[in-house]
PDB file of C-alpha atoms in Angstrom:
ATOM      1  CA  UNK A   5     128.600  62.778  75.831  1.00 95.00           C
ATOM      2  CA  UNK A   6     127.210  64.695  79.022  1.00 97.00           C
ATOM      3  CA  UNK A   7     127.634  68.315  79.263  1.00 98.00           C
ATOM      4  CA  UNK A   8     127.438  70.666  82.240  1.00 98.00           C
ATOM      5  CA  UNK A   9     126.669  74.272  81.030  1.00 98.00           C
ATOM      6  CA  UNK A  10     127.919  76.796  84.223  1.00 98.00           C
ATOM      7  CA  UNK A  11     127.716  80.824  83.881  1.00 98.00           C
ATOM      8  CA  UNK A  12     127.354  83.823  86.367  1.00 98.00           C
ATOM      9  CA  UNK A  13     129.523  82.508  89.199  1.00 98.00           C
ATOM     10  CA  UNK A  14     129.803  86.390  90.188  1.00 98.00           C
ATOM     11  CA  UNK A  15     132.665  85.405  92.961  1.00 98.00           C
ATOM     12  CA  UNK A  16     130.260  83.196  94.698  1.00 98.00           C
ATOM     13  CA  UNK A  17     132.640  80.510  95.155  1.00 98.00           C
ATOM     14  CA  UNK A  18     130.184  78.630  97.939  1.00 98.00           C
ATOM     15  CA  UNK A  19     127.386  78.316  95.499  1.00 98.00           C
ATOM     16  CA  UNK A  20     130.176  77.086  92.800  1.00 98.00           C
ATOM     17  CA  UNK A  21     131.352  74.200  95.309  1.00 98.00           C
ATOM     18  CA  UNK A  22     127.633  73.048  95.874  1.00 98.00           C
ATOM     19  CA  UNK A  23     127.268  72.993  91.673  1.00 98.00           C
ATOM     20  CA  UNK A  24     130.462  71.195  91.205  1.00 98.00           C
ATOM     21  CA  UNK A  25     129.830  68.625  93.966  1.00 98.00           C
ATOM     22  CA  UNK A  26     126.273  68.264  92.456  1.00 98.00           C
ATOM     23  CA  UNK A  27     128.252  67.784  88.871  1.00 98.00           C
ATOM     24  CA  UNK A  28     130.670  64.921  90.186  1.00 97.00           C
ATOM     25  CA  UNK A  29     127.788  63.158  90.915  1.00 97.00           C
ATOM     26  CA  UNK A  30     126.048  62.745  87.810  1.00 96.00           C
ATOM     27  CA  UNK A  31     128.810  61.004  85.220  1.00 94.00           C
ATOM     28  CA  UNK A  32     129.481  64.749  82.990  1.00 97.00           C
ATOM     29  CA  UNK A  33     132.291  64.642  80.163  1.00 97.00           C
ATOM     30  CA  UNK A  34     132.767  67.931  79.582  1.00 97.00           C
ATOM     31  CA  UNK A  35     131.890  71.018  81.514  1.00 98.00           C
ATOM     32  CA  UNK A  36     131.656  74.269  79.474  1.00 98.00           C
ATOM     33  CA  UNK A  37     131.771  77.922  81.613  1.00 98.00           C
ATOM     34  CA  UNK A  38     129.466  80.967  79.986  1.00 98.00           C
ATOM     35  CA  UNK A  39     131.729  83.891  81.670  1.00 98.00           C
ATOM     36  CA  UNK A  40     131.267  85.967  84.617  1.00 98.00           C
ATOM     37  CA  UNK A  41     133.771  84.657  87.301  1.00 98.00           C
ATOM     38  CA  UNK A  42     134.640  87.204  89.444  1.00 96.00           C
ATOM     39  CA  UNK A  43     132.788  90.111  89.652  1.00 96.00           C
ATOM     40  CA  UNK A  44     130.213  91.517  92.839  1.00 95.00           C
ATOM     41  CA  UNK A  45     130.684  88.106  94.713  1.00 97.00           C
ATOM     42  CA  UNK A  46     132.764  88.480  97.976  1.00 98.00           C
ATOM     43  CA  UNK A  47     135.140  85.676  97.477  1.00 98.00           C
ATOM     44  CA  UNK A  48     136.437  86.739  93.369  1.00 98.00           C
ATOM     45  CA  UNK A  49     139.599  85.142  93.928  1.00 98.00           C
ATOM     46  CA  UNK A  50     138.544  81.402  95.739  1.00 98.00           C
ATOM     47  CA  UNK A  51     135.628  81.360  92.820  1.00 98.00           C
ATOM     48  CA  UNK A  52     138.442  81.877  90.103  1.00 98.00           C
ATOM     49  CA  UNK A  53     141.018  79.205  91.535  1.00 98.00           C
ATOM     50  CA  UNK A  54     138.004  76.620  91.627  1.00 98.00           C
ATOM     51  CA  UNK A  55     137.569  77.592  87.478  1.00 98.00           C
ATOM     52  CA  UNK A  56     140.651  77.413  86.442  1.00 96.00           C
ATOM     53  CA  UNK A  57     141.590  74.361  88.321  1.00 97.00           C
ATOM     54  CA  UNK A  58     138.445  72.547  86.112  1.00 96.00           C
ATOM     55  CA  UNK A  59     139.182  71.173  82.916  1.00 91.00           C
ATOM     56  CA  UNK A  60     136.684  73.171  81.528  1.00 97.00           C
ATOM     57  CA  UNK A  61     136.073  75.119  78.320  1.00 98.00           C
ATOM     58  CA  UNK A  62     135.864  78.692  79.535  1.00 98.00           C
ATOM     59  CA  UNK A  63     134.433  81.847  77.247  1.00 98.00           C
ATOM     60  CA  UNK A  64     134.552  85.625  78.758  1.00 98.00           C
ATOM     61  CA  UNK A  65     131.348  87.338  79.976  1.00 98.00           C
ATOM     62  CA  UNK A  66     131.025  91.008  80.110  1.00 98.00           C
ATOM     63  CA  UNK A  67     131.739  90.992  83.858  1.00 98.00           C
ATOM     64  CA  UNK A  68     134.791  89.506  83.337  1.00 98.00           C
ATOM     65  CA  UNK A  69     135.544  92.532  80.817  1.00 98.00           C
ATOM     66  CA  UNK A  70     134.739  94.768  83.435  1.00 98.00           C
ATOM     67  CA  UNK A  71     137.259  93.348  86.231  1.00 98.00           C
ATOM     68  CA  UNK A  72     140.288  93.568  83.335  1.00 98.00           C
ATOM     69  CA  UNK A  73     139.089  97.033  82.165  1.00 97.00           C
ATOM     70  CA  UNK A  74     136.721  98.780  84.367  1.00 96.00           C
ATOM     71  CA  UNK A  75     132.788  99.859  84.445  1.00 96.00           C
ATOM     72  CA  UNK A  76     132.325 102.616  81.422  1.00 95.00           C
ATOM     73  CA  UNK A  77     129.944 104.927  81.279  1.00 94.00           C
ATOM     74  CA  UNK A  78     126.295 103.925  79.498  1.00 92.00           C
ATOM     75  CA  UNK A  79     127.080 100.127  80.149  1.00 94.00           C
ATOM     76  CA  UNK A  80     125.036 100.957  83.437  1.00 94.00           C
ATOM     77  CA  UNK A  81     122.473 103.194  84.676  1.00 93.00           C
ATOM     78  CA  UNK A  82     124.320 106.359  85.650  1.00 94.00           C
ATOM     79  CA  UNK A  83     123.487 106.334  89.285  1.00 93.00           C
ATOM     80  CA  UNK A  84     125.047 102.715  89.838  1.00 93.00           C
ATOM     81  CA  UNK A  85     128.338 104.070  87.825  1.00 95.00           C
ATOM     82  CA  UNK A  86     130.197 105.199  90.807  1.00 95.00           C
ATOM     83  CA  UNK A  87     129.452 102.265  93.136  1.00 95.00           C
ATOM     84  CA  UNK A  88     129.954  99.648  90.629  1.00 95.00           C
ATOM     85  CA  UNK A  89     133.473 100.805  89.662  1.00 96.00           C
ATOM     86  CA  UNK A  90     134.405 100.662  93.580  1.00 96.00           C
ATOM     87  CA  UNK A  91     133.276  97.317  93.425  1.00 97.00           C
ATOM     88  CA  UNK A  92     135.284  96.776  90.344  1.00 97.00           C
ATOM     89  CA  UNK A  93     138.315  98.405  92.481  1.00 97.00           C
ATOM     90  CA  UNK A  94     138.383  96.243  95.286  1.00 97.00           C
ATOM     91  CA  UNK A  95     137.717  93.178  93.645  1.00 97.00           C
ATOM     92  CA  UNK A  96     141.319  94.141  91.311  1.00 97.00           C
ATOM     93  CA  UNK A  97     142.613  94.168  94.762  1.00 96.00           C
ATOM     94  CA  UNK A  98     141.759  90.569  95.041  1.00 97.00           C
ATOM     95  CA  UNK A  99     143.336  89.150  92.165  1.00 98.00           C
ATOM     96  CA  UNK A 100     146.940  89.021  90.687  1.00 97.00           C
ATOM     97  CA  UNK A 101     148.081  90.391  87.534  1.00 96.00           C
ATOM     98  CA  UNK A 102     148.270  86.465  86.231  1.00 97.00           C
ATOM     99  CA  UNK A 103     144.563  86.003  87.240  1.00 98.00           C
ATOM    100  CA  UNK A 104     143.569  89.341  85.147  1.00 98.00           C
ATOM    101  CA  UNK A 105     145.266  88.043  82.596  1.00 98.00           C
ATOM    102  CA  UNK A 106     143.957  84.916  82.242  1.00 98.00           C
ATOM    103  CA  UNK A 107     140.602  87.022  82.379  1.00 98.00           C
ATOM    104  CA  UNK A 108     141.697  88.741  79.417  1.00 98.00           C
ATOM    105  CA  UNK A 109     142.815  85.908  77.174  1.00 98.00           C
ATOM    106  CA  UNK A 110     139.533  83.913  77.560  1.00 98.00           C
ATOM    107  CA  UNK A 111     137.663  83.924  74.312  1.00 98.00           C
ATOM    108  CA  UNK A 112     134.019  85.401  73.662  1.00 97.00           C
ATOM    109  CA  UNK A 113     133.114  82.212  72.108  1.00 97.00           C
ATOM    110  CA  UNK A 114     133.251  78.486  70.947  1.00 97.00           C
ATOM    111  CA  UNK A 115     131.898  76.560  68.444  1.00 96.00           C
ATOM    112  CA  UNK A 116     131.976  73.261  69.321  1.00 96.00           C
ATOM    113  CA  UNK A 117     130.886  70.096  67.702  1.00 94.00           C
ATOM    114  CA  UNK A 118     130.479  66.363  69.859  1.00 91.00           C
ATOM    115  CA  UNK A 119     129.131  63.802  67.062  1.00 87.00           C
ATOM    116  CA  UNK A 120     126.009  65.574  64.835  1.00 87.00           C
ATOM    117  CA  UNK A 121     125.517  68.120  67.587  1.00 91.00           C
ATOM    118  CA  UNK A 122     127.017  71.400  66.397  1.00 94.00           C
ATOM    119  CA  UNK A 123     126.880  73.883  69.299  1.00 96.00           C
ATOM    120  CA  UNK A 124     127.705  77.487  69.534  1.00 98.00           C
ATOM    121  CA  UNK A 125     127.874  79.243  73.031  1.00 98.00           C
ATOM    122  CA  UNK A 126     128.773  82.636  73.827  1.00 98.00           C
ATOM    123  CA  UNK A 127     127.683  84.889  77.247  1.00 98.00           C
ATOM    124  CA  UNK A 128     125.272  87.476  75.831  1.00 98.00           C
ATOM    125  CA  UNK A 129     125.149  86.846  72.566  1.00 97.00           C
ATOM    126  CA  UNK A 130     127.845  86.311  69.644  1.00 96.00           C
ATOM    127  CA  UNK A 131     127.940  89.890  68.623  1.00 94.00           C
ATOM    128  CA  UNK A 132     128.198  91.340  72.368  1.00 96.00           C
ATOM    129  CA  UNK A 133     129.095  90.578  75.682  1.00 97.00           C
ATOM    130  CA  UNK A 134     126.696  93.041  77.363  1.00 97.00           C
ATOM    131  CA  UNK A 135     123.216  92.833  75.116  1.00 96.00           C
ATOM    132  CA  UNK A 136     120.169  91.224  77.092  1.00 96.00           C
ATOM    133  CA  UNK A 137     118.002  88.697  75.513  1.00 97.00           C
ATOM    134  CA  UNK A 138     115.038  87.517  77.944  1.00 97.00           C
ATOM    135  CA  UNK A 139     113.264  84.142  77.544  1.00 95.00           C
ATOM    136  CA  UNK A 140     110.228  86.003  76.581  1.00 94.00           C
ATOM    137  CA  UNK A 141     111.384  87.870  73.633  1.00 95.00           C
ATOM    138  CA  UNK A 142     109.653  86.594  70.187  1.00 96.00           C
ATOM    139  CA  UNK A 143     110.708  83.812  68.216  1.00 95.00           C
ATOM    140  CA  UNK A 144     111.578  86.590  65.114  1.00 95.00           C
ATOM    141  CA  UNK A 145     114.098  88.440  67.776  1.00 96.00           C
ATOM    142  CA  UNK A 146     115.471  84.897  69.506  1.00 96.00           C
ATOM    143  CA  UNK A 147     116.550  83.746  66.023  1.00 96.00           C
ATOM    144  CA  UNK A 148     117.848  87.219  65.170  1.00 95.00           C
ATOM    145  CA  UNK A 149     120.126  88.032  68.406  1.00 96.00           C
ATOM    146  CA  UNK A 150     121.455  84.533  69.112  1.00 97.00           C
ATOM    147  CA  UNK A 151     121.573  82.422  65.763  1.00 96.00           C
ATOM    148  CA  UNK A 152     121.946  84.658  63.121  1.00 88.00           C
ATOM    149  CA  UNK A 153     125.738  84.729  63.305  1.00 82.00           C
ATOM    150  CA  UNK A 154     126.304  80.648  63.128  1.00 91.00           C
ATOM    151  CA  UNK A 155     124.698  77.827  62.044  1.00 94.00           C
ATOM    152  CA  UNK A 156     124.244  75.367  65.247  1.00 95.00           C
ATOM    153  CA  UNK A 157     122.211  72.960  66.455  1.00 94.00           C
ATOM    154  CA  UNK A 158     122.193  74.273  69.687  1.00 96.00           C
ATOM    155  CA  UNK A 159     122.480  77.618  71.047  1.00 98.00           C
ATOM    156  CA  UNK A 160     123.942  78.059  74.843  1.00 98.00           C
ATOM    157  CA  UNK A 161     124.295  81.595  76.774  1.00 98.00           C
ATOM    158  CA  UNK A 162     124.353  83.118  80.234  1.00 98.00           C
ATOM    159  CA  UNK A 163     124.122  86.692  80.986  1.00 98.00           C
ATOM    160  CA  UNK A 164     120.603  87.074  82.167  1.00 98.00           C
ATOM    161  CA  UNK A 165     120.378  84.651  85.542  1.00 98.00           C
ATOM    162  CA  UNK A 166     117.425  83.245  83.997  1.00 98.00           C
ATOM    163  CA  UNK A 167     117.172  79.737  83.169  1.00 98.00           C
ATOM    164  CA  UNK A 168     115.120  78.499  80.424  1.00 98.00           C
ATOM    165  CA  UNK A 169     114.667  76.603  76.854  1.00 97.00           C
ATOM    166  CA  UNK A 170     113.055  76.995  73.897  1.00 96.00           C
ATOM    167  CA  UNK A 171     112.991  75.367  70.441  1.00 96.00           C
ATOM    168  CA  UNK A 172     112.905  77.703  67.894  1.00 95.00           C
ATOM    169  CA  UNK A 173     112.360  76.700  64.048  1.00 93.00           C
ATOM    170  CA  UNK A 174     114.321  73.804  65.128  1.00 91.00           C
ATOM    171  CA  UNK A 175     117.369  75.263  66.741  1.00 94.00           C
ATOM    172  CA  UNK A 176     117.289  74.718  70.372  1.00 96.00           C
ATOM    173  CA  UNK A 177     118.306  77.646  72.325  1.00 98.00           C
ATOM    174  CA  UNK A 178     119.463  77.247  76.522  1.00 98.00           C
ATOM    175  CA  UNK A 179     120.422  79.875  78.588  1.00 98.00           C
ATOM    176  CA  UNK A 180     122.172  77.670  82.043  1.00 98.00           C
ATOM    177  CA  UNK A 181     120.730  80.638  84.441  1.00 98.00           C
ATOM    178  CA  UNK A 182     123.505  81.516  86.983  1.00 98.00           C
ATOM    179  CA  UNK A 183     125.315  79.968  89.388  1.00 98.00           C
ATOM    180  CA  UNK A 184     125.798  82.779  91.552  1.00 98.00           C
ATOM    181  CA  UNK A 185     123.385  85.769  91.589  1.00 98.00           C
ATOM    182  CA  UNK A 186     120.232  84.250  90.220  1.00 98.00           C
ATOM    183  CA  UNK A 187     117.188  86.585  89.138  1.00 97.00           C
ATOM    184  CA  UNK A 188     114.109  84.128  88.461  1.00 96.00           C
ATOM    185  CA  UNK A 189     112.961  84.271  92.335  1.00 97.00           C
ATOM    186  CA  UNK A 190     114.848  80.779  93.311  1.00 97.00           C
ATOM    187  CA  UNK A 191     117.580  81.506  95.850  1.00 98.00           C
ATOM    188  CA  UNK A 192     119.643  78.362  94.657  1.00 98.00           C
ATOM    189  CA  UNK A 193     122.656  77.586  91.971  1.00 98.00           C
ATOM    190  CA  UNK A 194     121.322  76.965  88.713  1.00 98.00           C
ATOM    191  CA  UNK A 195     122.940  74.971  85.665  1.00 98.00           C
ATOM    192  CA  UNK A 196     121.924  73.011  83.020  1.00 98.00           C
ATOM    193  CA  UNK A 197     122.726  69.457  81.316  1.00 98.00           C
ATOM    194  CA  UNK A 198     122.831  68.450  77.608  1.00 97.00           C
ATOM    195  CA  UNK A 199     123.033  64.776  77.318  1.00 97.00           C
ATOM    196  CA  UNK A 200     124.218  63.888  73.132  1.00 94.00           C
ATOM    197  CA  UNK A 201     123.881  60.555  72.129  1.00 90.00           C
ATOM    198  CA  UNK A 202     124.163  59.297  68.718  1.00 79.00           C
ATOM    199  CA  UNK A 203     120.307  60.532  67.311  1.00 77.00           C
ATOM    200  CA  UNK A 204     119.047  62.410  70.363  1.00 86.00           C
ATOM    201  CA  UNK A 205     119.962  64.987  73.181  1.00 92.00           C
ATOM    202  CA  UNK A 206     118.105  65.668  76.540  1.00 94.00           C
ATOM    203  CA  UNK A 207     118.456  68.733  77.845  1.00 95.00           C
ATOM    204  CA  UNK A 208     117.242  69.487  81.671  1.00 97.00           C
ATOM    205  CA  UNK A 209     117.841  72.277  84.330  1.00 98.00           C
ATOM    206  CA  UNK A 210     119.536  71.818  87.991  1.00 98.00           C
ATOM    207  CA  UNK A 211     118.695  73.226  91.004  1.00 98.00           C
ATOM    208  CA  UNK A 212     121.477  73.342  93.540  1.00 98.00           C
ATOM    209  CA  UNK A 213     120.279  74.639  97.276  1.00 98.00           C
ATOM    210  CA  UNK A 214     123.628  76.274  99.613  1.00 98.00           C
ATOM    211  CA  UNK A 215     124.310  78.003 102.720  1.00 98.00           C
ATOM    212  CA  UNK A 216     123.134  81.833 101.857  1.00 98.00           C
ATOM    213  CA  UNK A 217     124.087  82.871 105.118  1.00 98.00           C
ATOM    214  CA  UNK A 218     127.406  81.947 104.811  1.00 98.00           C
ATOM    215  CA  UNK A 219     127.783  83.626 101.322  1.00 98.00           C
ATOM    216  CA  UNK A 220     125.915  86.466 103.305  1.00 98.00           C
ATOM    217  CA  UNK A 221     128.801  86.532 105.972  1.00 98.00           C
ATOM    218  CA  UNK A 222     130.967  86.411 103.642  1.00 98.00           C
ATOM    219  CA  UNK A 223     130.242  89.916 102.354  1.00 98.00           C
ATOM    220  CA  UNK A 224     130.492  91.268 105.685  1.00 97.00           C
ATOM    221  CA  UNK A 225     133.798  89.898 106.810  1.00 97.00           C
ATOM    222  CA  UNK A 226     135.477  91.072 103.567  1.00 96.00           C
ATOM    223  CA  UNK A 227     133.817  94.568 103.632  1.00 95.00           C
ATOM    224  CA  UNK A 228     132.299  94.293 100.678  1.00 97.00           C
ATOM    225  CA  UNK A 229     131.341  98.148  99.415  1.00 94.00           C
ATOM    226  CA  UNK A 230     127.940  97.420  97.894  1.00 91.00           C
ATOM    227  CA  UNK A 231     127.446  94.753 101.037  1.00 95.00           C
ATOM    228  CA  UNK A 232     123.736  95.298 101.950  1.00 95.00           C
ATOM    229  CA  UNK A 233     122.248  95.281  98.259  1.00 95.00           C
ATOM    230  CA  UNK A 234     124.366  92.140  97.580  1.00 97.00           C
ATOM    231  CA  UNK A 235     123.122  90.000 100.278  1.00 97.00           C
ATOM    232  CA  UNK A 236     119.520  90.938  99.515  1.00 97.00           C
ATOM    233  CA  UNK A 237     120.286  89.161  96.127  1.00 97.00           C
ATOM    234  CA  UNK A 238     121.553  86.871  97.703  1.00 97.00           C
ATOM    235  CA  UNK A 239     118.943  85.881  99.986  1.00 98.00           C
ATOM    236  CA  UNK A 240     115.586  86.335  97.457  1.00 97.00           C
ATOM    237  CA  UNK A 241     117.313  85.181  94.284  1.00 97.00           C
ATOM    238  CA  UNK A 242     115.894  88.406  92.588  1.00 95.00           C
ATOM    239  CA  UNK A 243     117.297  91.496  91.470  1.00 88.00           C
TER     240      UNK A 243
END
């Protein structure tokens, strides 16, 4: 059984067509989608369509709570409040009630078992859609944030745009990095592969290079309201 783990799309539907081309290529079963779909990419809708046309297993991230419900207050520093929630605003504009609510139905996690491999996979982590746990946190706060709630073998998130793995106490924990917007300085798609067979699993990260300036475009053609800031993610793969 070959999985492909995909999260953080953010509405970056060009950087989702180079990922799933890269996935046809390379034999995958079952491809599994860590949550946030839509929200600060310029194309929300086109990156949505190319989801739920997948036969995927698809859990909510808290950017996809935001698009059904809005930005609150103290889920981001106060000075991006404002800005965020017209981004929020025109991306609703984007989407039809029947994509919202297919947003809102998704569930906030799975537990999912292929042969002896027990996995559990959920956005942030099972208790929240909007905590942050970085690869460089201790073993003591790993275990306690991410596999405290359910016994697993493996342990497989999104949410920070940072790809990485780390055995801890012998659960192994994966976080797939992001498709869309990611933060570790790389400028290209990230996802990552668990391969089960009947003793063993392989796990490995992909690297999947697109046209940036297109994405980049993009923004500008569709007036994008937080355009500028956006593109320079964009372009240095860093927040």
């Amino acid at each position: 059984m070959k999985l492909a783990l995909i999260s953080d799309i953010h509405g970056n539907s060009v950087a989702l067509e180079a990922v799933l081309a890269d996935i046809e290529t390379r034999n995958v079963d079952q491809i599994i989608v860590l949550g946030d779909l839509c929200y600060r990419g310029p194309e929300p809708k086109q990156a949505l369509d190319l989801i739920r046309a997948l036969n995927a297993k698809v859990i909510k991230g808290n950017a996809d709570e935001w698009v059904i419900r809005g930005v609150n207050q103290g889920e981001v520093p106060d000075k991006a409040l404002e800005l965020m929630k017209m981004e929020q605003a025109w991306i609703r504009q984007k989407l039809s009630d029947a994509d919202v609510q297919y947003l809102e139905q998704l569930p906030s996690e799975l537990s999912l078992t292929y042969g002896n491999m027990s996995i559990h996979a959920f956005h942030a982590t099972p208790h929240s859609l909007f905590d942050i746990v970085l690869p460089e946190q201790t073993n003591e706060e790993l275990l306690m944030k991410l596999t405290a709630n359910r016994d697993a073998d493996l342990y497989i998130y999104g949410h920070i745009h940072r790809a990485y793995m780390r055995v801890v106490n012998g659960k192994t924990i994966i976080n797939s990095g992001s498709v869309g917007l990611p933060f570790d300085g790389l400028n290209q798609a990230s996802y990552a592969i668990v391969e089960i067979n009947d003793q063993s699993f392989i796990t490995s990260h992909i690297r999947v290079p697109y046209d940036i300036e297109q994405v980049c475009k993009q923004y500008e053609a569709n007036n994008y309201p937080n355009k500028e800031m956006m593109q320079q993610i964009i372009r240095t793969g860093s927040n």
